[in-house]
Amino acid sequence: MNKNMMLALLSVSLLSACGESTTTGPDLSGIDARDHNFFNTAYNRCNIGNTTFDCNCVARVNVEHRAEAYEKYAADFDTVHKPKMEADIEKMTATLAEKTMNRSDERVLEALSEDLHRLKVKLENGVDNIDDFELPFLPAGATDSCKITN
């Protein structure tokens, strides 16, 4: 072996022996492909000026939270969310018709029309897209276990 290779191996073994991780950047091992973008976003947000938390841990907590919230959303979709969206579509349609009849500002009509269209598309998509539901906030203290201890 050449001298540089020996030095590199020695450095890696020393770091491993000290218990320090040589991994830098996002660690996507064990993360479903559907969650890679979400994981990277959470990791990058955590990494901005952070010296307190392990960002891989924080990103994993966020992915787990999203998966649990999505399962609950999907389970309740037909009984809770779908009827609510249908009622919202009916209300927005009536509001848009009234605003049109009253000749409201064109920008207001356009905004209402766009919101109505987005809601209809969301209803059509159902629960097929994990990125298309409103994620609730993480509970307080959810990432406390991710604090870096020295």
Short mmCIF file of N, CA and C in Angstrom, two decimals:
data_model
loop_
_atom_site.label_atom_id
_atom_site.label_comp_id
_atom_site.label_asym_id
_atom_site.label_seq_id
_atom_site.Cartn_x
_atom_site.Cartn_y
_atom_site.Cartn_z
N MET A 1 0.85 -1.18 0.00
CA MET A 1 0.00 0.00 0.00
C MET A 1 0.89 1.23 0.00
N ASN A 2 0.39 2.26 -0.66
CA ASN A 2 1.19 3.47 -0.66
C ASN A 2 0.95 4.25 0.63
N LYS A 3 1.79 5.22 0.84
CA LYS A 3 1.78 6.00 2.08
C LYS A 3 0.46 6.75 2.28
N ASN A 4 -0.08 7.35 1.23
CA ASN A 4 -1.33 8.10 1.33
C ASN A 4 -2.51 7.20 1.69
N MET A 5 -2.53 5.99 1.12
CA MET A 5 -3.61 5.05 1.41
C MET A 5 -3.55 4.63 2.88
N MET A 6 -2.36 4.38 3.39
CA MET A 6 -2.19 4.00 4.81
C MET A 6 -2.66 5.12 5.72
N LEU A 7 -2.30 6.35 5.36
CA LEU A 7 -2.68 7.51 6.18
C LEU A 7 -4.20 7.68 6.18
N ALA A 8 -4.84 7.48 5.03
CA ALA A 8 -6.30 7.61 4.94
C ALA A 8 -6.98 6.54 5.79
N LEU A 9 -6.51 5.31 5.70
CA LEU A 9 -7.09 4.23 6.50
C LEU A 9 -6.90 4.48 8.00
N LEU A 10 -5.75 4.98 8.38
CA LEU A 10 -5.49 5.28 9.78
C LEU A 10 -6.42 6.39 10.27
N SER A 11 -6.64 7.41 9.45
CA SER A 11 -7.53 8.51 9.83
C SER A 11 -8.95 8.02 10.04
N VAL A 12 -9.41 7.18 9.12
CA VAL A 12 -10.77 6.65 9.23
C VAL A 12 -10.91 5.79 10.47
N SER A 13 -9.92 4.96 10.74
CA SER A 13 -10.03 4.08 11.91
C SER A 13 -9.95 4.89 13.20
N LEU A 14 -9.17 5.97 13.22
CA LEU A 14 -9.10 6.82 14.41
C LEU A 14 -10.44 7.50 14.67
N LEU A 15 -11.04 8.03 13.62
CA LEU A 15 -12.33 8.68 13.78
C LEU A 15 -13.39 7.69 14.24
N SER A 16 -13.36 6.47 13.69
CA SER A 16 -14.32 5.45 14.10
C SER A 16 -14.11 5.06 15.55
N ALA A 17 -12.89 4.97 15.95
CA ALA A 17 -12.57 4.58 17.32
C ALA A 17 -13.02 5.64 18.31
N CYS A 18 -13.02 6.89 17.90
CA CYS A 18 -13.43 7.98 18.79
C CYS A 18 -14.95 8.10 18.84
N GLY A 19 -15.66 7.33 18.04
CA GLY A 19 -17.11 7.38 18.06
C GLY A 19 -17.68 8.52 17.26
N GLU A 20 -16.87 9.20 16.48
CA GLU A 20 -17.36 10.30 15.66
C GLU A 20 -17.83 9.77 14.32
N SER A 21 -18.87 10.33 13.83
CA SER A 21 -19.40 9.93 12.54
C SER A 21 -18.63 10.67 11.44
N THR A 22 -18.25 9.93 10.41
CA THR A 22 -17.56 10.55 9.28
C THR A 22 -18.57 10.97 8.21
N THR A 23 -19.83 10.68 8.43
CA THR A 23 -20.87 11.02 7.47
C THR A 23 -21.16 12.52 7.52
N THR A 24 -21.13 13.12 6.35
CA THR A 24 -21.54 14.52 6.25
C THR A 24 -22.65 14.58 5.23
N GLY A 25 -23.58 15.46 5.44
CA GLY A 25 -24.70 15.58 4.53
C GLY A 25 -25.82 14.64 4.92
N PRO A 26 -26.91 14.69 4.15
CA PRO A 26 -28.08 13.87 4.46
C PRO A 26 -27.79 12.38 4.36
N ASP A 27 -28.29 11.60 5.30
CA ASP A 27 -28.16 10.15 5.30
C ASP A 27 -29.53 9.57 4.99
N LEU A 28 -29.74 9.19 3.74
CA LEU A 28 -31.05 8.73 3.29
C LEU A 28 -31.26 7.23 3.46
N SER A 29 -30.36 6.55 4.15
CA SER A 29 -30.51 5.11 4.33
C SER A 29 -31.78 4.83 5.14
N GLY A 30 -32.57 3.91 4.64
CA GLY A 30 -33.81 3.54 5.31
C GLY A 30 -34.97 4.48 5.04
N ILE A 31 -34.79 5.48 4.21
CA ILE A 31 -35.85 6.44 3.89
C ILE A 31 -36.48 6.04 2.55
N ASP A 32 -37.81 5.91 2.52
CA ASP A 32 -38.51 5.56 1.28
C ASP A 32 -38.23 6.61 0.21
N ALA A 33 -38.22 6.17 -1.04
CA ALA A 33 -37.96 7.09 -2.16
C ALA A 33 -38.96 8.24 -2.19
N ARG A 34 -40.22 7.98 -1.81
CA ARG A 34 -41.23 9.04 -1.83
C ARG A 34 -40.90 10.17 -0.86
N ASP A 35 -40.07 9.86 0.15
CA ASP A 35 -39.76 10.84 1.19
C ASP A 35 -38.40 11.52 1.02
N HIS A 36 -37.66 11.19 -0.02
CA HIS A 36 -36.32 11.77 -0.19
C HIS A 36 -36.34 13.29 -0.27
N ASN A 37 -37.22 13.85 -1.10
CA ASN A 37 -37.26 15.32 -1.22
C ASN A 37 -37.64 15.97 0.10
N PHE A 38 -38.63 15.40 0.79
CA PHE A 38 -39.07 15.95 2.07
C PHE A 38 -37.94 15.86 3.09
N PHE A 39 -37.23 14.72 3.12
CA PHE A 39 -36.10 14.54 4.03
C PHE A 39 -35.03 15.60 3.76
N ASN A 40 -34.67 15.76 2.48
CA ASN A 40 -33.63 16.73 2.13
C ASN A 40 -34.04 18.16 2.50
N THR A 41 -35.31 18.48 2.30
CA THR A 41 -35.79 19.82 2.67
C THR A 41 -35.68 20.03 4.17
N ALA A 42 -36.11 19.05 4.95
CA ALA A 42 -36.03 19.16 6.42
C ALA A 42 -34.57 19.24 6.86
N TYR A 43 -33.72 18.43 6.24
CA TYR A 43 -32.29 18.43 6.58
C TYR A 43 -31.67 19.80 6.29
N ASN A 44 -31.95 20.32 5.10
CA ASN A 44 -31.36 21.61 4.71
C ASN A 44 -31.85 22.75 5.59
N ARG A 45 -33.14 22.73 5.94
CA ARG A 45 -33.68 23.77 6.84
C ARG A 45 -33.00 23.70 8.20
N CYS A 46 -32.79 22.51 8.71
CA CYS A 46 -32.15 22.32 10.01
C CYS A 46 -30.69 22.77 9.98
N ASN A 47 -30.05 22.57 8.85
CA ASN A 47 -28.61 22.78 8.73
C ASN A 47 -28.21 24.26 8.69
N ILE A 48 -29.16 25.15 8.53
CA ILE A 48 -28.85 26.58 8.42
C ILE A 48 -28.49 27.12 9.80
N GLY A 49 -27.22 27.42 10.01
CA GLY A 49 -26.75 28.01 11.26
C GLY A 49 -26.96 27.14 12.48
N ASN A 50 -27.05 25.85 12.32
CA ASN A 50 -27.35 24.94 13.42
C ASN A 50 -26.09 24.31 14.00
N THR A 51 -25.95 24.35 15.29
CA THR A 51 -24.87 23.63 15.98
C THR A 51 -25.43 22.83 17.14
N THR A 52 -26.75 22.81 17.28
CA THR A 52 -27.38 22.18 18.44
C THR A 52 -27.99 20.82 18.13
N PHE A 53 -28.48 20.62 16.91
CA PHE A 53 -29.20 19.40 16.57
C PHE A 53 -28.51 18.60 15.48
N ASP A 54 -28.68 17.27 15.54
CA ASP A 54 -28.25 16.37 14.48
C ASP A 54 -29.32 16.46 13.39
N CYS A 55 -28.98 17.03 12.25
CA CYS A 55 -29.97 17.30 11.21
C CYS A 55 -30.51 16.03 10.56
N ASN A 56 -29.73 14.96 10.52
CA ASN A 56 -30.26 13.70 10.02
C ASN A 56 -31.35 13.19 10.94
N CYS A 57 -31.15 13.32 12.23
CA CYS A 57 -32.16 12.91 13.21
C CYS A 57 -33.41 13.77 13.07
N VAL A 58 -33.23 15.08 12.95
CA VAL A 58 -34.37 16.00 12.82
C VAL A 58 -35.16 15.66 11.55
N ALA A 59 -34.47 15.40 10.46
CA ALA A 59 -35.14 15.08 9.20
C ALA A 59 -35.91 13.76 9.33
N ARG A 60 -35.32 12.77 10.01
CA ARG A 60 -36.01 11.49 10.22
C ARG A 60 -37.27 11.68 11.06
N VAL A 61 -37.18 12.49 12.11
CA VAL A 61 -38.36 12.77 12.94
C VAL A 61 -39.45 13.41 12.09
N ASN A 62 -39.07 14.34 11.22
CA ASN A 62 -40.04 14.99 10.33
C ASN A 62 -40.68 14.00 9.37
N VAL A 63 -39.89 13.10 8.81
CA VAL A 63 -40.41 12.09 7.88
C VAL A 63 -41.38 11.16 8.61
N GLU A 64 -41.01 10.72 9.82
CA GLU A 64 -41.88 9.84 10.59
C GLU A 64 -43.19 10.55 10.95
N HIS A 65 -43.08 11.81 11.34
CA HIS A 65 -44.28 12.59 11.68
C HIS A 65 -45.20 12.71 10.46
N ARG A 66 -44.61 12.99 9.30
CA ARG A 66 -45.42 13.13 8.09
C ARG A 66 -46.09 11.81 7.74
N ALA A 67 -45.37 10.70 7.87
CA ALA A 67 -45.94 9.39 7.55
C ALA A 67 -47.13 9.07 8.47
N GLU A 68 -46.98 9.34 9.76
CA GLU A 68 -48.07 9.09 10.71
C GLU A 68 -49.27 9.99 10.43
N ALA A 69 -49.00 11.27 10.18
CA ALA A 69 -50.08 12.22 9.89
C ALA A 69 -50.79 11.84 8.60
N TYR A 70 -50.03 11.39 7.60
CA TYR A 70 -50.63 11.02 6.32
C TYR A 70 -51.50 9.77 6.46
N GLU A 71 -51.03 8.80 7.26
CA GLU A 71 -51.84 7.60 7.49
C GLU A 71 -53.18 7.97 8.10
N LYS A 72 -53.16 8.86 9.08
CA LYS A 72 -54.40 9.31 9.73
C LYS A 72 -55.28 10.06 8.71
N TYR A 73 -54.67 10.93 7.92
CA TYR A 73 -55.39 11.69 6.89
C TYR A 73 -56.05 10.72 5.91
N ALA A 74 -55.29 9.74 5.43
CA ALA A 74 -55.81 8.78 4.45
C ALA A 74 -56.95 7.96 5.05
N ALA A 75 -56.81 7.56 6.32
CA ALA A 75 -57.87 6.78 6.97
C ALA A 75 -59.15 7.58 7.14
N ASP A 76 -59.00 8.88 7.39
CA ASP A 76 -60.17 9.75 7.61
C ASP A 76 -60.65 10.45 6.34
N PHE A 77 -60.03 10.20 5.21
CA PHE A 77 -60.33 10.97 4.01
C PHE A 77 -61.81 10.89 3.62
N ASP A 78 -62.34 9.69 3.48
CA ASP A 78 -63.72 9.54 2.99
C ASP A 78 -64.76 10.03 3.99
N THR A 79 -64.46 9.95 5.27
CA THR A 79 -65.46 10.32 6.28
C THR A 79 -65.34 11.76 6.75
N VAL A 80 -64.13 12.34 6.71
CA VAL A 80 -63.92 13.68 7.24
C VAL A 80 -63.51 14.68 6.16
N HIS A 81 -62.41 14.40 5.49
CA HIS A 81 -61.80 15.38 4.59
C HIS A 81 -62.56 15.57 3.28
N LYS A 82 -63.01 14.47 2.68
CA LYS A 82 -63.73 14.56 1.41
C LYS A 82 -65.04 15.34 1.58
N PRO A 83 -65.88 15.03 2.60
CA PRO A 83 -67.10 15.82 2.77
C PRO A 83 -66.82 17.30 3.02
N LYS A 84 -65.75 17.59 3.76
CA LYS A 84 -65.40 18.98 4.02
C LYS A 84 -65.00 19.69 2.73
N MET A 85 -64.20 19.02 1.90
CA MET A 85 -63.80 19.62 0.62
C MET A 85 -65.01 19.84 -0.28
N GLU A 86 -65.93 18.87 -0.30
CA GLU A 86 -67.13 19.02 -1.13
C GLU A 86 -67.97 20.20 -0.66
N ALA A 87 -68.09 20.37 0.66
CA ALA A 87 -68.84 21.51 1.19
C ALA A 87 -68.13 22.82 0.86
N ASP A 88 -66.80 22.82 0.96
CA ASP A 88 -66.01 24.03 0.62
C ASP A 88 -66.16 24.38 -0.86
N ILE A 89 -66.17 23.36 -1.72
CA ILE A 89 -66.34 23.59 -3.16
C ILE A 89 -67.71 24.20 -3.43
N GLU A 90 -68.73 23.65 -2.77
CA GLU A 90 -70.08 24.18 -2.95
C GLU A 90 -70.17 25.64 -2.48
N LYS A 91 -69.57 25.92 -1.35
CA LYS A 91 -69.59 27.29 -0.80
C LYS A 91 -68.81 28.25 -1.70
N MET A 92 -67.63 27.81 -2.17
CA MET A 92 -66.81 28.68 -3.02
C MET A 92 -67.49 28.93 -4.36
N THR A 93 -68.17 27.91 -4.89
CA THR A 93 -68.89 28.06 -6.16
C THR A 93 -69.99 29.10 -6.01
N ALA A 94 -70.73 29.03 -4.91
CA ALA A 94 -71.80 30.01 -4.66
C ALA A 94 -71.22 31.41 -4.46
N THR A 95 -70.11 31.50 -3.74
CA THR A 95 -69.47 32.79 -3.52
C THR A 95 -68.99 33.38 -4.83
N LEU A 96 -68.37 32.55 -5.67
CA LEU A 96 -67.88 33.02 -6.97
C LEU A 96 -69.04 33.50 -7.84
N ALA A 97 -70.14 32.77 -7.83
CA ALA A 97 -71.31 33.18 -8.62
C ALA A 97 -71.85 34.52 -8.12
N GLU A 98 -71.92 34.67 -6.81
CA GLU A 98 -72.42 35.92 -6.24
C GLU A 98 -71.49 37.09 -6.56
N LYS A 99 -70.17 36.86 -6.41
CA LYS A 99 -69.20 37.92 -6.69
C LYS A 99 -69.22 38.30 -8.16
N THR A 100 -69.43 37.31 -9.03
CA THR A 100 -69.51 37.58 -10.47
C THR A 100 -70.76 38.40 -10.78
N MET A 101 -71.87 38.02 -10.17
CA MET A 101 -73.13 38.74 -10.38
C MET A 101 -73.02 40.19 -9.88
N ASN A 102 -72.28 40.40 -8.79
CA ASN A 102 -72.11 41.75 -8.23
C ASN A 102 -70.98 42.52 -8.89
N ARG A 103 -70.38 41.91 -9.90
CA ARG A 103 -69.28 42.52 -10.65
C ARG A 103 -68.15 42.98 -9.72
N SER A 104 -67.70 42.05 -8.91
CA SER A 104 -66.58 42.33 -8.01
C SER A 104 -65.31 42.52 -8.81
N ASP A 105 -64.31 42.99 -8.13
CA ASP A 105 -63.00 43.23 -8.74
C ASP A 105 -62.53 41.95 -9.45
N GLU A 106 -61.98 42.14 -10.63
CA GLU A 106 -61.53 41.03 -11.45
C GLU A 106 -60.47 40.19 -10.74
N ARG A 107 -59.60 40.83 -9.96
CA ARG A 107 -58.56 40.10 -9.24
C ARG A 107 -59.15 39.18 -8.17
N VAL A 108 -60.22 39.64 -7.52
CA VAL A 108 -60.90 38.82 -6.51
C VAL A 108 -61.53 37.60 -7.17
N LEU A 109 -62.18 37.82 -8.30
CA LEU A 109 -62.80 36.72 -9.03
C LEU A 109 -61.76 35.70 -9.49
N GLU A 110 -60.64 36.21 -9.98
CA GLU A 110 -59.57 35.33 -10.45
C GLU A 110 -59.01 34.50 -9.30
N ALA A 111 -58.78 35.13 -8.15
CA ALA A 111 -58.24 34.42 -6.99
C ALA A 111 -59.21 33.35 -6.51
N LEU A 112 -60.49 33.69 -6.43
CA LEU A 112 -61.51 32.72 -6.02
C LEU A 112 -61.57 31.55 -7.00
N SER A 113 -61.51 31.87 -8.28
CA SER A 113 -61.55 30.84 -9.31
C SER A 113 -60.35 29.90 -9.20
N GLU A 114 -59.17 30.46 -8.96
CA GLU A 114 -57.96 29.63 -8.81
C GLU A 114 -58.05 28.75 -7.57
N ASP A 115 -58.52 29.32 -6.46
CA ASP A 115 -58.68 28.53 -5.23
C ASP A 115 -59.67 27.39 -5.43
N LEU A 116 -60.76 27.69 -6.12
CA LEU A 116 -61.78 26.68 -6.40
C LEU A 116 -61.20 25.57 -7.27
N HIS A 117 -60.44 25.95 -8.28
CA HIS A 117 -59.82 24.96 -9.16
C HIS A 117 -58.84 24.07 -8.38
N ARG A 118 -58.00 24.68 -7.54
CA ARG A 118 -57.05 23.90 -6.74
C ARG A 118 -57.77 22.90 -5.82
N LEU A 119 -58.85 23.35 -5.22
CA LEU A 119 -59.61 22.48 -4.33
C LEU A 119 -60.25 21.32 -5.08
N LYS A 120 -60.76 21.60 -6.28
CA LYS A 120 -61.34 20.53 -7.10
C LYS A 120 -60.28 19.51 -7.51
N VAL A 121 -59.11 19.98 -7.87
CA VAL A 121 -58.01 19.07 -8.24
C VAL A 121 -57.59 18.24 -7.03
N LYS A 122 -57.51 18.87 -5.87
CA LYS A 122 -57.15 18.15 -4.65
C LYS A 122 -58.18 17.06 -4.34
N LEU A 123 -59.45 17.37 -4.53
CA LEU A 123 -60.51 16.38 -4.31
C LEU A 123 -60.40 15.24 -5.32
N GLU A 124 -60.14 15.57 -6.57
CA GLU A 124 -59.98 14.54 -7.61
C GLU A 124 -58.81 13.62 -7.31
N ASN A 125 -57.69 14.19 -6.82
CA ASN A 125 -56.51 13.40 -6.52
C ASN A 125 -56.72 12.48 -5.32
N GLY A 126 -57.63 12.84 -4.45
CA GLY A 126 -57.90 12.02 -3.28
C GLY A 126 -56.68 11.93 -2.38
N VAL A 127 -56.35 10.71 -1.98
CA VAL A 127 -55.22 10.52 -1.06
C VAL A 127 -54.01 9.94 -1.78
N ASP A 128 -53.96 10.08 -3.09
CA ASP A 128 -52.88 9.47 -3.86
C ASP A 128 -51.56 10.22 -3.79
N ASN A 129 -51.54 11.42 -3.21
CA ASN A 129 -50.32 12.22 -3.23
C ASN A 129 -50.00 12.73 -1.82
N ILE A 130 -48.97 12.17 -1.22
CA ILE A 130 -48.59 12.55 0.15
C ILE A 130 -48.16 14.02 0.23
N ASP A 131 -47.69 14.57 -0.87
CA ASP A 131 -47.24 15.97 -0.88
C ASP A 131 -48.41 16.95 -0.97
N ASP A 132 -49.63 16.43 -1.14
CA ASP A 132 -50.78 17.30 -1.38
C ASP A 132 -51.75 17.33 -0.19
N PHE A 133 -51.21 17.25 1.01
CA PHE A 133 -52.07 17.44 2.17
C PHE A 133 -51.35 18.36 3.14
N GLU A 134 -52.14 19.01 3.99
CA GLU A 134 -51.57 19.98 4.92
C GLU A 134 -51.01 19.25 6.13
N LEU A 135 -49.71 19.31 6.27
CA LEU A 135 -49.02 18.62 7.36
C LEU A 135 -49.16 19.41 8.65
N PRO A 136 -49.65 18.77 9.71
CA PRO A 136 -49.72 19.49 10.99
C PRO A 136 -48.31 19.72 11.55
N PHE A 137 -48.20 20.70 12.42
CA PHE A 137 -46.91 21.02 13.02
C PHE A 137 -46.42 19.85 13.86
N LEU A 138 -45.10 19.76 13.98
CA LEU A 138 -44.52 18.77 14.89
C LEU A 138 -44.93 19.11 16.31
N PRO A 139 -45.20 18.10 17.12
CA PRO A 139 -45.51 18.40 18.53
C PRO A 139 -44.29 18.99 19.23
N ALA A 140 -44.53 19.82 20.22
CA ALA A 140 -43.43 20.43 20.98
C ALA A 140 -42.55 19.33 21.57
N GLY A 141 -41.26 19.51 21.44
CA GLY A 141 -40.30 18.56 22.01
C GLY A 141 -40.02 17.34 21.15
N ALA A 142 -40.60 17.27 19.96
CA ALA A 142 -40.44 16.08 19.11
C ALA A 142 -38.98 15.84 18.71
N THR A 143 -38.22 16.91 18.59
CA THR A 143 -36.83 16.75 18.16
C THR A 143 -35.83 16.88 19.31
N ASP A 144 -36.32 16.88 20.56
CA ASP A 144 -35.41 17.00 21.71
C ASP A 144 -34.37 15.88 21.75
N SER A 145 -34.75 14.70 21.29
CA SER A 145 -33.81 13.57 21.29
C SER A 145 -32.71 13.74 20.25
N CYS A 146 -32.82 14.75 19.39
CA CYS A 146 -31.84 14.97 18.33
C CYS A 146 -30.76 15.97 18.75
N LYS A 147 -30.80 16.44 19.96
CA LYS A 147 -29.77 17.40 20.42
C LYS A 147 -28.43 16.70 20.45
N ILE A 148 -27.43 17.43 20.02
CA ILE A 148 -26.06 16.91 20.01
C ILE A 148 -25.50 17.09 21.42
N THR A 149 -25.03 16.00 21.97
CA THR A 149 -24.41 16.07 23.31
C THR A 149 -22.92 15.89 23.18
N ASN A 150 -22.20 16.64 23.96
CA ASN A 150 -20.73 16.55 23.90
C ASN A 150 -20.19 15.78 25.08
#
